[in-house]
XYZ file of C-alpha atoms in Angstrom:
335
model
C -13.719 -1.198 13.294
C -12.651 -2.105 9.531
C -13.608 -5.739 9.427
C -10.551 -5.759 7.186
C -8.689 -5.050 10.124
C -9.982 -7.755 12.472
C -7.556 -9.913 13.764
C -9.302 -12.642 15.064
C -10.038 -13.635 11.607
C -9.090 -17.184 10.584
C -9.231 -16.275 7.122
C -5.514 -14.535 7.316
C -3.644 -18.369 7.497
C -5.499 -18.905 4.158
C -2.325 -19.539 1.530
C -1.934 -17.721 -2.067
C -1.853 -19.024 -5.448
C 2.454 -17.590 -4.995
C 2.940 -19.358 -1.890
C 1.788 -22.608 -3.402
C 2.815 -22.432 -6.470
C 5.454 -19.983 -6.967
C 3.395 -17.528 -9.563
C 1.364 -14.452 -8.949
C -2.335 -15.264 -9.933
C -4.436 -12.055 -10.538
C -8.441 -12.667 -10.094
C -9.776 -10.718 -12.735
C -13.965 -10.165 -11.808
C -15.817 -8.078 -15.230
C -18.923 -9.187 -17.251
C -17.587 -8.003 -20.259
C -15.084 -10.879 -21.247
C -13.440 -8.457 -23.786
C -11.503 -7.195 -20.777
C -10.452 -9.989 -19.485
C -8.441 -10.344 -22.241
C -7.304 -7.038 -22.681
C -5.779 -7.609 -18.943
C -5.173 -11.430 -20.029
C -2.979 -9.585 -22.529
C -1.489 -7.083 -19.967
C -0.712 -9.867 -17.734
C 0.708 -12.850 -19.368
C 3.533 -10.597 -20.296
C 4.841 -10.617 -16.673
C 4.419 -14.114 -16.650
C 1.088 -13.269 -14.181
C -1.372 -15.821 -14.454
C -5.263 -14.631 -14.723
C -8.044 -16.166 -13.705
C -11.467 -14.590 -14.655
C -15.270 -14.274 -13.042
C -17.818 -12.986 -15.076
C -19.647 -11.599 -11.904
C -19.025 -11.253 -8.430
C -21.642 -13.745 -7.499
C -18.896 -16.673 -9.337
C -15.771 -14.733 -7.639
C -17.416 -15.276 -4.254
C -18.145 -18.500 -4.863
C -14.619 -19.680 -6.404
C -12.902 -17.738 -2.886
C -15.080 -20.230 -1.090
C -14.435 -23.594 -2.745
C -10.966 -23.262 -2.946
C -8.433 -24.145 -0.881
C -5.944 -21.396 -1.359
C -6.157 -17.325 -2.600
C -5.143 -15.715 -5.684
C -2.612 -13.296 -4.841
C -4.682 -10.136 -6.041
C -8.309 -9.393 -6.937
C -9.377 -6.806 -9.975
C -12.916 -5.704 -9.535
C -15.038 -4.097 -12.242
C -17.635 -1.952 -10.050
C -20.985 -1.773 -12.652
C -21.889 -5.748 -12.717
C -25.218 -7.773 -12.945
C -26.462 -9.597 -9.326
C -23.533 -7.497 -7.324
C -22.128 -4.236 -8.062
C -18.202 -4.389 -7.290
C -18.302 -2.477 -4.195
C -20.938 -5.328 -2.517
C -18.066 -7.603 -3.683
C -15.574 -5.925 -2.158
C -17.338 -5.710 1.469
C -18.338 -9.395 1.153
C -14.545 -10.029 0.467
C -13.359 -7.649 3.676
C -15.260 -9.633 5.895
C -13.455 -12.333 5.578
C -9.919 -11.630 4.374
C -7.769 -8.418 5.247
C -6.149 -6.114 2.809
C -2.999 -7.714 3.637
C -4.141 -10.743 2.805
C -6.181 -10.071 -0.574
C -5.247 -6.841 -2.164
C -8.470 -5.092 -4.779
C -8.145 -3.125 -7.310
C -10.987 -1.604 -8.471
C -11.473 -0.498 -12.417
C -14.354 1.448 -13.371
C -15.460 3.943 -15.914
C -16.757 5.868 -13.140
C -13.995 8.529 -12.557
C -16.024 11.078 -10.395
C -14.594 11.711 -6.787
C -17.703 10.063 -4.877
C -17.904 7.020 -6.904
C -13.887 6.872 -5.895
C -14.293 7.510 -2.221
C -17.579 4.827 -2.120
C -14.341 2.149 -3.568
C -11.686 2.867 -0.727
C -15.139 2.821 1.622
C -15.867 -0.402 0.281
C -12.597 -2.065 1.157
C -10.377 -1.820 -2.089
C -6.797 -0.922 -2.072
C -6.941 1.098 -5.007
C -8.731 2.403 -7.960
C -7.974 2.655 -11.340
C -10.197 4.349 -14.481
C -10.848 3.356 -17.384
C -9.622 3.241 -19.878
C -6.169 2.834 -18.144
C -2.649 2.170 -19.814
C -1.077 -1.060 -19.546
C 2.406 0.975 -17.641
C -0.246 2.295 -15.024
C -1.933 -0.915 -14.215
C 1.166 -2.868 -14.135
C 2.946 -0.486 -11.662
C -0.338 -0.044 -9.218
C -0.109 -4.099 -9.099
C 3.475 -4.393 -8.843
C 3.450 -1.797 -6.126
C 0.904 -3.839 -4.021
C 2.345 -6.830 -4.087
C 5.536 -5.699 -3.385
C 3.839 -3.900 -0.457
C 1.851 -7.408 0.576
C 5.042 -9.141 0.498
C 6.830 -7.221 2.257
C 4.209 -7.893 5.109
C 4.353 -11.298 4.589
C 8.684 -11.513 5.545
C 7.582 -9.076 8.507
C 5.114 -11.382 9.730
C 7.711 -14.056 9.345
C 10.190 -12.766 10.910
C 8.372 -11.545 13.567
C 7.048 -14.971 14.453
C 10.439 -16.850 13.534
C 11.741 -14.185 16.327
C 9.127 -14.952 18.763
C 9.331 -18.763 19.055
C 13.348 -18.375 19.392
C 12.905 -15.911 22.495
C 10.287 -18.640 24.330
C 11.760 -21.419 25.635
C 10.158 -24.584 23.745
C 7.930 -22.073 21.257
C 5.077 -23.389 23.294
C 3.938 -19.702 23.916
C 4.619 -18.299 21.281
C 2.936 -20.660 18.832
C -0.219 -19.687 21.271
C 0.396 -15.832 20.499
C 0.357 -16.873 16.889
C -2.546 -18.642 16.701
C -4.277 -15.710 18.898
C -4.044 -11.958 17.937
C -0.493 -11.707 17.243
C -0.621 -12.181 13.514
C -2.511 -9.946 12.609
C -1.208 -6.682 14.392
C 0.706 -4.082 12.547
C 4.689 -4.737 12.440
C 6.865 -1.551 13.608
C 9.663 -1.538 11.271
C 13.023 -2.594 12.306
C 14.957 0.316 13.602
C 11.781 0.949 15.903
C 11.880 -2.008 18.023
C 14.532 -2.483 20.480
C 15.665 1.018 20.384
C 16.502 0.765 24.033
C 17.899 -2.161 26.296
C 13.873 -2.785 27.610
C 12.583 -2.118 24.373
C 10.245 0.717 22.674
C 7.501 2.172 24.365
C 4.879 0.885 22.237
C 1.134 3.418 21.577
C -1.774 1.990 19.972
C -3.781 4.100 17.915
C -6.905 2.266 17.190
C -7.848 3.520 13.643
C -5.835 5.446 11.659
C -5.017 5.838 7.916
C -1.671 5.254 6.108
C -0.773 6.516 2.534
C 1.511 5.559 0.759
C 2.442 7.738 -2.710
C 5.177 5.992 -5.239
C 6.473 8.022 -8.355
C 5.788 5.601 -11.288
C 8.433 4.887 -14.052
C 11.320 6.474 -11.929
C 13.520 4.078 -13.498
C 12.475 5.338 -17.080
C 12.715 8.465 -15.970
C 16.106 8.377 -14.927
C 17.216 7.479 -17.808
C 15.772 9.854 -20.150
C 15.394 12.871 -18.093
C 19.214 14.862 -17.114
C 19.873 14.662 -13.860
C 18.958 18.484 -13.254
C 15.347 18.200 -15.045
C 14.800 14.654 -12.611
C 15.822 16.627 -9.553
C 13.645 20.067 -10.072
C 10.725 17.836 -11.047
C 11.063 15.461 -8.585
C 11.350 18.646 -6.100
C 8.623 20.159 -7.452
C 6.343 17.017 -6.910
C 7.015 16.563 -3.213
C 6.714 20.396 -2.437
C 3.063 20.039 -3.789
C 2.823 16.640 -1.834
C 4.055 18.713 1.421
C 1.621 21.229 0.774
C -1.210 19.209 -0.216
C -0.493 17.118 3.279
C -0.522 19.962 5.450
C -3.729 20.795 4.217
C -5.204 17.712 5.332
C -3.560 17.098 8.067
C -1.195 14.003 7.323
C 1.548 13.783 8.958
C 4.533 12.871 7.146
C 6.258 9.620 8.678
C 8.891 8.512 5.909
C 10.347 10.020 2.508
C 13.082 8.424 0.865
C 13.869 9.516 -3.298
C 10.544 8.884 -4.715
C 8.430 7.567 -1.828
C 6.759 9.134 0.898
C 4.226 7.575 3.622
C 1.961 9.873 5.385
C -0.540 9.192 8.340
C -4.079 10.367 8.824
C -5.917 10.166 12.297
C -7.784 13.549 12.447
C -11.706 13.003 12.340
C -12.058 11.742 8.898
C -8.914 10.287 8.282
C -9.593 7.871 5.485
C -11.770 10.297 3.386
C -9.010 13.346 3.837
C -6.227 10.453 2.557
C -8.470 10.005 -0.800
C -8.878 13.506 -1.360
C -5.310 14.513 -0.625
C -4.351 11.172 -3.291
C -6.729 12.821 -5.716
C -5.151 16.127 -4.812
C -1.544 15.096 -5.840
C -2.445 13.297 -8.811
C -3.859 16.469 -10.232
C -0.732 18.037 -9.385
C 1.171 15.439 -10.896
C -0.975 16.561 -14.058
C -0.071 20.211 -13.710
C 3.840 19.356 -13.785
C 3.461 17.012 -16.992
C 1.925 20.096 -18.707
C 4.348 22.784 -17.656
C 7.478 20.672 -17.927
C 8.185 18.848 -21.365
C 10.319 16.616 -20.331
C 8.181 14.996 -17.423
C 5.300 13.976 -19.601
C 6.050 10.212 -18.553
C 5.638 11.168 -14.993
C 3.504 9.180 -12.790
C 2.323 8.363 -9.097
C 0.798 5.642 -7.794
C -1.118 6.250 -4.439
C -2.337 3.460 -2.253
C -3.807 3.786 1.389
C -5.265 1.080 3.984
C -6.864 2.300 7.120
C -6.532 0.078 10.596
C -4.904 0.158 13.912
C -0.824 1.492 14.302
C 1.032 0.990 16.618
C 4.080 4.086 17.437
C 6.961 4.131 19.640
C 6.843 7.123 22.298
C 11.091 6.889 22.551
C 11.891 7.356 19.108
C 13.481 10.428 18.786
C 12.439 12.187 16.173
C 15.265 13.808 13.317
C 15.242 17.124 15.027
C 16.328 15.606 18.682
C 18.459 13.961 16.748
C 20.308 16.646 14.998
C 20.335 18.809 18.599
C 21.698 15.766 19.903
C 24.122 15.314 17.711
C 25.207 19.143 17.783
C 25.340 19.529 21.064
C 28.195 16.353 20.976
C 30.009 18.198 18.490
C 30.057 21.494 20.720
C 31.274 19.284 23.407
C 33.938 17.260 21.921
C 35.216 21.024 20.155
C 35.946 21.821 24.185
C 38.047 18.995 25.079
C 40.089 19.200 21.901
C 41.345 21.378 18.515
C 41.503 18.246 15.956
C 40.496 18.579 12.570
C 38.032 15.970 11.765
């Protein structure tokens, strides 16, 4: 197993530099210091702070002396003592991607160079030389993602101690395996008076694809262009799916979340990310207006957890029609 995914490991109750503080702190690791403060630039903008390592060897150390986390790691790959990738293993061993997001940035654009990152433990991978829009939204979109697991785990143990009388068991759940499991979103648990039937899969991969600049979009696109291209994208993102095997688990406007457990889940994830980013390039060639188009693609690999009585949307809609036909028996009012 991942040892990203482990969840014995103490490491997860470590605090950020946001949790303390109340500002995102990016961990920027490159031995060239001229990028550091091209992303010093990038960042202060935001109102990010930066903090910078000229080598992995330093960014290993700082993780270790202090007392709390920066709320993000970006990790040049080609460095002197420890290439980014041994970085980012070192850094999985202790804390989960959950807990420290990477980003790697490299020069080295070539698909196995890519696939050797996500191996490595990284949440994502960017190329140089990137645009300051692209970087921003691949960081924004992770920690939005990383807080969002945050309230989850929250709530989840907030809702625990209030269902055991005292908290004294659940505050021993907590401080056990609990923590660390994946969360089923809301409208998943409790679906039934005694609850979900709850599956563990023990390894699987989740991707998660994001249009970038939707917003921007929006707003300079008519709504007819926004739609066809926006159509166009997921139809490639269906196909492109289908022919790796992902399943597709959620799609709302201009996300979708697919899930990979097939032999070789992780690698066909990457490929089919690589797959609709290159269709992503086709549209902004063939359709003017759509040259600001963008996706961000992020996936994390680990155990799920899926609930055997959810029905899925088409019980749902025979359910709902065969109601319909039903109440049209009993009675002739318009509704």
């Amino acid at each position: 197993a991942d040892a990203s995914c482990n969840p014995n490991n103490r490491s997860l109750h470590v605090l950020c530099h946001k949790q303390l503080y109340g500002q995102v702190e990016i961990l920027s690791v490159d031995d060239t210091p001229m990028n550091h403060l091209v992303i010093e630039r990038i960042l202060k903008r935001t109102g990010y702070k930066m903090t910078s390592c000229l080598n992995g060897v330093l960014a290993l150390k700082l993780l270790e002396d202090r007392g709390y986390l920066p709320d993000m790691v970006l990790l040049d790959v080609m460095m002197p003592y420890m290439t980014g990738h041994e970085v980012c293993q070192k850094i999985r061993e202790r804390y989960p991607t959950s807990t420290l997001p990477i980003i790697m940035i490299s020069a080295k654009s070539n698909q196995e160079n890519i696939l050797e990152g996500f191996s490595s433990g990284c949440l994502d991978y960017v190329t140089k030389p990137f645009s300051r829009h692209e970087l921003l939204a691949r960081i924004n979109a992770h920690l939005r993602q990383k807080d969002l697991f945050q309230q989850q785990q929250e709530e989840a143990t907030a809702s625990s101690s209030s269902q055991n009388e005292g908290g004294l068991q659940a505050s021993k759940n907590s401080n056990d395996a609990s923590s660390a499991r994946p969360l089923l979103p809301e409208h998943m648990r409790a679906s039934t008076a005694d609850g979900p039937m709850v599956d563990t899969i023990p390894m699987a991969t989740v991707m998660i694809a994001d249009v970038v600049n939707y917003e921007l979009l929006s707003s300079v696109m008519a709504a007819e262009d926004l739609f066809h291209t926006l159509n166009e994208l997921f139809e490639a993102v269906d196909v492109i799916s289908e022919r790796h095997g992902l399943l597709r688990v959620e799609h709302e406007g201009d996300y979708v979340m697919l899930v990979g457990r097939m032999q070789g889940h992780a690698e066909k994830c990457v490929q089919a990310g690589l797959d609709m980013l290159e269709a992503v390039r086709s549209i902004r060639s063939t359709i003017a207006s759509a040259r600001r188009l963008g996706l961000a693609v992020g996936v994390q690999s680990g155990p799920v957890y899926t609930c055997s009585n959810i029905k899925t949307s088409t019980e749902e809609e025979r359910a709902s029609s065969s109601s319909e036909k039903t109440s049209d028996k009993g009675d002739n009012k318009v509704r």
